[in-house]
mmCIF file of C-alpha atoms in Angstrom:
data_model
loop_
_atom_site.group_PDB
_atom_site.id
_atom_site.type_symbol
_atom_site.label_atom_id
_atom_site.label_comp_id
_atom_site.label_asym_id
_atom_site.label_seq_id
_atom_site.Cartn_x
_atom_site.Cartn_y
_atom_site.Cartn_z
ATOM 1 C CA MET A 18 9.952 3.393 10.575
ATOM 2 C CA VAL A 19 10.353 3.393 6.818
ATOM 3 C CA LEU A 20 9.867 0.108 5.004
ATOM 4 C CA HIS A 21 10.729 -0.780 1.406
ATOM 5 C CA VAL A 22 9.189 -4.040 0.206
ATOM 6 C CA THR A 23 9.980 -5.695 -3.116
ATOM 7 C CA TYR A 24 7.973 -8.499 -4.666
ATOM 8 C CA GLY A 25 9.276 -9.640 -8.041
ATOM 9 C CA ASP A 26 9.492 -6.553 -10.241
ATOM 10 C CA THR A 27 7.149 -4.493 -8.016
ATOM 11 C CA SER A 28 7.818 -2.558 -4.843
ATOM 12 C CA VAL A 29 6.289 -0.252 -2.269
ATOM 13 C CA LEU A 30 7.819 2.353 0.021
ATOM 14 C CA LEU A 31 5.911 2.817 3.285
ATOM 15 C CA GLU A 32 7.075 6.072 4.861
ATOM 16 C CA GLY A 33 5.181 6.109 8.127
ATOM 17 C CA ASP A 34 5.792 9.546 9.674
ATOM 18 C CA ALA A 35 9.088 10.172 7.882
ATOM 19 C CA GLU A 36 9.833 13.835 7.360
ATOM 20 C CA LYS A 37 12.204 15.855 5.145
ATOM 21 C CA ALA A 38 15.470 14.865 6.833
ATOM 22 C CA VAL A 39 14.690 11.142 6.606
ATOM 23 C CA GLU A 40 13.483 11.449 3.011
ATOM 24 C CA ARG A 41 16.630 13.306 2.005
ATOM 25 C CA ARG A 42 18.770 10.621 3.643
ATOM 26 C CA ILE A 43 16.856 7.863 1.836
ATOM 27 C CA ALA A 44 17.176 9.688 -1.489
ATOM 28 C CA SER A 45 20.915 10.231 -1.095
ATOM 29 C CA LEU A 46 22.080 7.054 0.664
ATOM 30 C CA HIS A 47 19.515 4.464 -0.345
ATOM 31 C CA PRO A 48 18.133 5.475 -3.739
ATOM 32 C CA MET A 49 15.393 3.093 -4.737
ATOM 33 C CA HIS A 50 12.471 2.787 -7.083
ATOM 34 C CA ALA A 51 9.016 2.063 -5.704
ATOM 35 C CA ASP A 52 5.871 1.614 -7.773
ATOM 36 C CA LEU A 53 3.729 2.623 -4.802
ATOM 37 C CA LEU A 54 4.481 5.300 -2.230
ATOM 38 C CA LYS A 55 2.576 5.481 1.035
ATOM 39 C CA VAL A 56 2.857 9.234 1.528
ATOM 40 C CA GLY A 57 4.559 10.188 4.769
ATOM 41 C CA HIS A 58 2.962 11.950 7.696
ATOM 42 C CA HIS A 59 -0.598 11.874 6.270
ATOM 43 C CA GLY A 60 0.268 14.388 3.550
ATOM 44 C CA SER A 61 1.833 16.949 5.873
ATOM 45 C CA ALA A 62 4.018 19.657 4.320
ATOM 46 C CA THR A 63 6.967 18.115 6.194
ATOM 47 C CA SER A 64 6.985 15.079 3.887
ATOM 48 C CA THR A 65 6.879 13.995 0.250
ATOM 49 C CA THR A 66 9.774 16.174 -0.806
ATOM 50 C CA PRO A 67 10.769 16.666 -4.435
ATOM 51 C CA GLU A 68 13.946 14.680 -3.605
ATOM 52 C CA ILE A 69 12.052 11.558 -2.553
ATOM 53 C CA LEU A 70 9.699 11.766 -5.527
ATOM 54 C CA ALA A 71 12.650 12.113 -7.924
ATOM 55 C CA ALA A 72 14.506 9.205 -6.281
ATOM 56 C CA VAL A 73 11.574 6.806 -5.955
ATOM 57 C CA LYS A 74 9.600 7.709 -9.111
ATOM 58 C CA PRO A 75 6.341 6.132 -7.918
ATOM 59 C CA ALA A 76 3.494 5.453 -10.327
ATOM 60 C CA PHE A 77 0.983 5.410 -7.448
ATOM 61 C CA ALA A 78 0.684 7.103 -4.072
ATOM 62 C CA VAL A 79 -1.750 6.672 -1.230
ATOM 63 C CA ILE A 80 -2.395 9.204 1.508
ATOM 64 C CA SER A 81 -3.892 7.809 4.691
ATOM 65 C CA VAL A 82 -5.864 10.731 6.104
ATOM 66 C CA GLY A 83 -9.156 11.338 7.895
ATOM 67 C CA PHE A 84 -11.989 13.356 6.394
ATOM 68 C CA HIS A 85 -11.700 17.113 7.156
ATOM 69 C CA THR A 86 -8.873 16.858 9.684
ATOM 70 C CA SER A 87 -8.254 19.839 11.940
ATOM 71 C CA PHE A 88 -4.696 19.910 10.540
ATOM 72 C CA GLY A 89 -5.913 20.528 6.981
ATOM 73 C CA LEU A 90 -4.265 17.412 5.602
ATOM 74 C CA PRO A 91 -3.215 16.572 3.005
ATOM 75 C CA LYS A 92 -1.526 19.877 2.275
ATOM 76 C CA ALA A 93 -2.069 21.468 -1.139
ATOM 77 C CA ASP A 94 1.669 21.707 -1.840
ATOM 78 C CA VAL A 95 2.050 17.948 -1.299
ATOM 79 C CA LEU A 96 -0.802 17.263 -3.727
ATOM 80 C CA GLU A 97 0.776 19.660 -6.240
ATOM 81 C CA ARG A 98 4.162 17.913 -5.960
ATOM 82 C CA LEU A 99 2.519 14.540 -6.579
ATOM 83 C CA GLN A 100 0.587 15.912 -9.552
ATOM 84 C CA SER A 101 3.707 17.538 -11.016
ATOM 85 C CA ALA A 102 5.523 14.204 -10.712
ATOM 86 C CA ARG A 103 2.567 12.535 -12.506
ATOM 87 C CA VAL A 104 1.837 10.201 -9.616
ATOM 88 C CA ARG A 105 -1.666 8.728 -9.595
ATOM 89 C CA THR A 106 -2.754 9.587 -6.060
ATOM 90 C CA PHE A 107 -5.416 8.006 -3.865
ATOM 91 C CA ARG A 108 -6.685 9.413 -0.567
ATOM 92 C CA THR A 109 -8.492 7.471 2.127
ATOM 93 C CA ASP A 110 -10.629 10.505 2.997
ATOM 94 C CA LEU A 111 -12.009 10.577 -0.561
ATOM 95 C CA ASN A 112 -11.533 7.016 -1.834
ATOM 96 C CA GLY A 113 -11.993 4.950 1.322
ATOM 97 C CA ALA A 114 -9.820 1.940 2.106
ATOM 98 C CA VAL A 115 -7.864 1.573 -1.140
ATOM 99 C CA THR A 116 -6.219 -1.807 -1.659
ATOM 100 C CA PHE A 117 -3.148 -2.291 -3.838
ATOM 101 C CA TYR A 118 -2.282 -5.663 -5.316
ATOM 102 C CA LEU A 119 1.331 -6.376 -6.221
ATOM 103 C CA ASP A 120 1.668 -9.573 -8.257
ATOM 104 C CA GLY A 121 5.374 -9.281 -8.937
ATOM 105 C CA HIS A 122 4.799 -7.712 -12.359
ATOM 106 C CA THR A 123 2.244 -4.935 -11.896
ATOM 107 C CA VAL A 124 0.568 -2.866 -9.198
ATOM 108 C CA THR A 125 -3.209 -2.682 -9.353
ATOM 109 C CA PRO A 126 -5.271 -0.337 -7.164
ATOM 110 C CA SER A 127 -8.729 -1.427 -6.071
ATOM 111 C CA LEU A 128 -11.311 0.964 -4.665
ATOM 112 C CA PRO A 129 -14.060 -0.119 -2.265
ATOM 113 C CA ALA A 130 -17.406 -0.969 -3.863
ATOM 114 C CA SER A 131 -19.953 1.853 -3.822
ATOM 115 C CA ASN A 132 -23.094 1.351 -1.755
#
C-alpha cells in the first residue's frame, strides 16, 4: 500500500514496500509533491528511484530500518540518491523513533531525547 496524505500545505508519501515499478507508475500517472517521504522497502536498492525523487521532491525522508540488518539496509546507492536530491534524511537505526509534525504549513522533525 502506498499512501499520500495532505494536511493544509504539507504532505507525506508513505511508500510501504513499494518497489521500482510502483514508483515509476506513481511518478508518471499520479505526480505529486510530498514534503516527507517514508522511504520504501527499508532503503532497499529496489526503491527510492530517481523518478520518484524527481516527482515528489521531498524535503525530508525517513528510513525505517533495524540496526545492522543482515540485508545491509539501507543501501548506499539509496542514501546517495537522497543526498544528491538534497533530501534531509533520518534513519531509525541511527536516530531512533523520529517524529514528524505537520501543522499544515511546515514539517518539523523531532528526534528522541538523549539519555
